[in-house]
GROMACS .gro file of C-alpha atoms in nm:
model
   97
    1UNK     CA    1  -2.384  -2.937  -0.345
    2UNK     CA    2  -2.049  -3.100  -0.412
    3UNK     CA    3  -1.733  -2.897  -0.369
    4UNK     CA    4  -1.631  -2.957  -0.729
    5UNK     CA    5  -1.948  -2.798  -0.867
    6UNK     CA    6  -1.871  -2.446  -0.742
    7UNK     CA    7  -1.534  -2.410  -0.916
    8UNK     CA    8  -1.677  -2.551  -1.236
    9UNK     CA    9  -1.965  -2.301  -1.225
   10UNK     CA   10  -1.722  -2.016  -1.156
   11UNK     CA   11  -1.505  -2.119  -1.451
   12UNK     CA   12  -1.808  -2.139  -1.676
   13UNK     CA   13  -1.920  -1.793  -1.564
   14UNK     CA   14  -1.571  -1.649  -1.622
   15UNK     CA   15  -1.564  -1.801  -1.971
   16UNK     CA   16  -1.905  -1.647  -2.052
   17UNK     CA   17  -1.795  -1.307  -1.927
   18UNK     CA   18  -1.467  -1.326  -2.122
   19UNK     CA   19  -1.657  -1.420  -2.435
   20UNK     CA   20  -1.899  -1.125  -2.390
   21UNK     CA   21  -1.614  -0.880  -2.339
   22UNK     CA   22  -1.432  -0.999  -2.648
   23UNK     CA   23  -1.741  -0.945  -2.867
   24UNK     CA   24  -1.752  -0.587  -3.008
   25UNK     CA   25  -2.056  -0.391  -2.911
   26UNK     CA   26  -2.238  -0.263  -3.215
   27UNK     CA   27  -2.476   0.027  -3.181
   28UNK     CA   28  -2.788   0.049  -3.383
   29UNK     CA   29  -2.785   0.267  -3.692
   30UNK     CA   30  -3.031   0.503  -3.526
   31UNK     CA   31  -2.794   0.577  -3.237
   32UNK     CA   32  -2.496   0.636  -3.466
   33UNK     CA   33  -2.705   0.858  -3.697
   34UNK     CA   34  -2.841   1.060  -3.397
   35UNK     CA   35  -2.491   1.112  -3.259
   36UNK     CA   36  -2.367   1.220  -3.602
   37UNK     CA   37  -2.645   1.475  -3.639
   38UNK     CA   38  -2.582   1.606  -3.287
   39UNK     CA   39  -2.210   1.653  -3.362
   40UNK     CA   40  -2.293   1.820  -3.696
   41UNK     CA   41  -2.540   2.062  -3.538
   42UNK     CA   42  -2.314   2.147  -3.246
   43UNK     CA   43  -2.014   2.206  -3.479
   44UNK     CA   44  -2.221   2.429  -3.709
   45UNK     CA   45  -2.349   2.625  -3.411
   46UNK     CA   46  -1.995   2.676  -3.287
   47UNK     CA   47  -1.879   2.803  -3.622
   48UNK     CA   48  -2.173   3.039  -3.651
   49UNK     CA   49  -2.101   3.182  -3.307
   50UNK     CA   50  -1.736   3.231  -3.407
   51UNK     CA   51  -1.839   3.427  -3.712
   52UNK     CA   52  -2.093   3.640  -3.520
   53UNK     CA   53  -1.848   3.721  -3.240
   54UNK     CA   54  -1.576   3.798  -3.490
   55UNK     CA   55  -1.804   4.049  -3.665
   56UNK     CA   56  -1.914   4.205  -3.337
   57UNK     CA   57  -1.558   4.237  -3.206
   58UNK     CA   58  -1.442   4.388  -3.535
   59UNK     CA   59  -1.657   4.690  -3.438
   60UNK     CA   60  -1.469   4.719  -3.106
   61UNK     CA   61  -1.115   4.635  -3.218
   62UNK     CA   62  -1.147   4.715  -3.583
   63UNK     CA   63  -1.095   4.459  -3.855
   64UNK     CA   64  -0.765   4.340  -3.709
   65UNK     CA   65  -0.607   4.017  -3.612
   66UNK     CA   66  -0.677   4.111  -3.248
   67UNK     CA   67  -1.049   4.055  -3.299
   68UNK     CA   68  -0.987   3.716  -3.460
   69UNK     CA   69  -0.736   3.620  -3.194
   70UNK     CA   70  -0.982   3.714  -2.916
   71UNK     CA   71  -1.257   3.498  -3.066
   72UNK     CA   72  -1.023   3.209  -3.125
   73UNK     CA   73  -0.882   3.230  -2.767
   74UNK     CA   74  -1.233   3.240  -2.621
   75UNK     CA   75  -1.341   2.943  -2.835
   76UNK     CA   76  -1.033   2.736  -2.733
   77UNK     CA   77  -1.077   2.832  -2.368
   78UNK     CA   78  -1.435   2.708  -2.383
   79UNK     CA   79  -1.320   2.378  -2.533
   80UNK     CA   80  -1.054   2.344  -2.264
   81UNK     CA   81  -1.288   2.425  -1.977
   82UNK     CA   82  -1.555   2.183  -2.109
   83UNK     CA   83  -1.296   1.909  -2.152
   84UNK     CA   84  -1.170   1.967  -1.801
   85UNK     CA   85  -1.517   1.957  -1.647
   86UNK     CA   86  -1.625   1.642  -1.830
   87UNK     CA   87  -1.287   1.478  -1.776
   88UNK     CA   88  -1.303   1.532  -1.403
   89UNK     CA   89  -1.652   1.369  -1.396
   90UNK     CA   90  -1.557   1.075  -1.622
   91UNK     CA   91  -1.423   0.844  -1.350
   92UNK     CA   92  -1.748   0.891  -1.153
   93UNK     CA   93  -1.954   0.789  -1.455
   94UNK     CA   94  -1.773   0.458  -1.490
   95UNK     CA   95  -1.778   0.218  -1.779
   96UNK     CA   96  -2.127   0.205  -1.925
   97UNK     CA   97  -2.091  -0.093  -2.156
   0.00000   0.00000   0.00000
């Protein structure tokens, strides 16, 4: 193989890769719809749990802002811990495009 063929092939390959990276990746409607439903269900479940815990804690603390503050603090702490755990694993997962 001639020496000039390798650089030309490399350049062609680089151009193909650059073209692929510049094209936006479009997910199928089914994937987007499934993700939307999953987010909707998880959000609704979170809100229902907030209401249930708020009602249960109102029996302990009374119907005060302390019960609501406790539920809100626990909910925010759960979000923070989940974000921290997933964020620490994100570099290991890599780019899955």
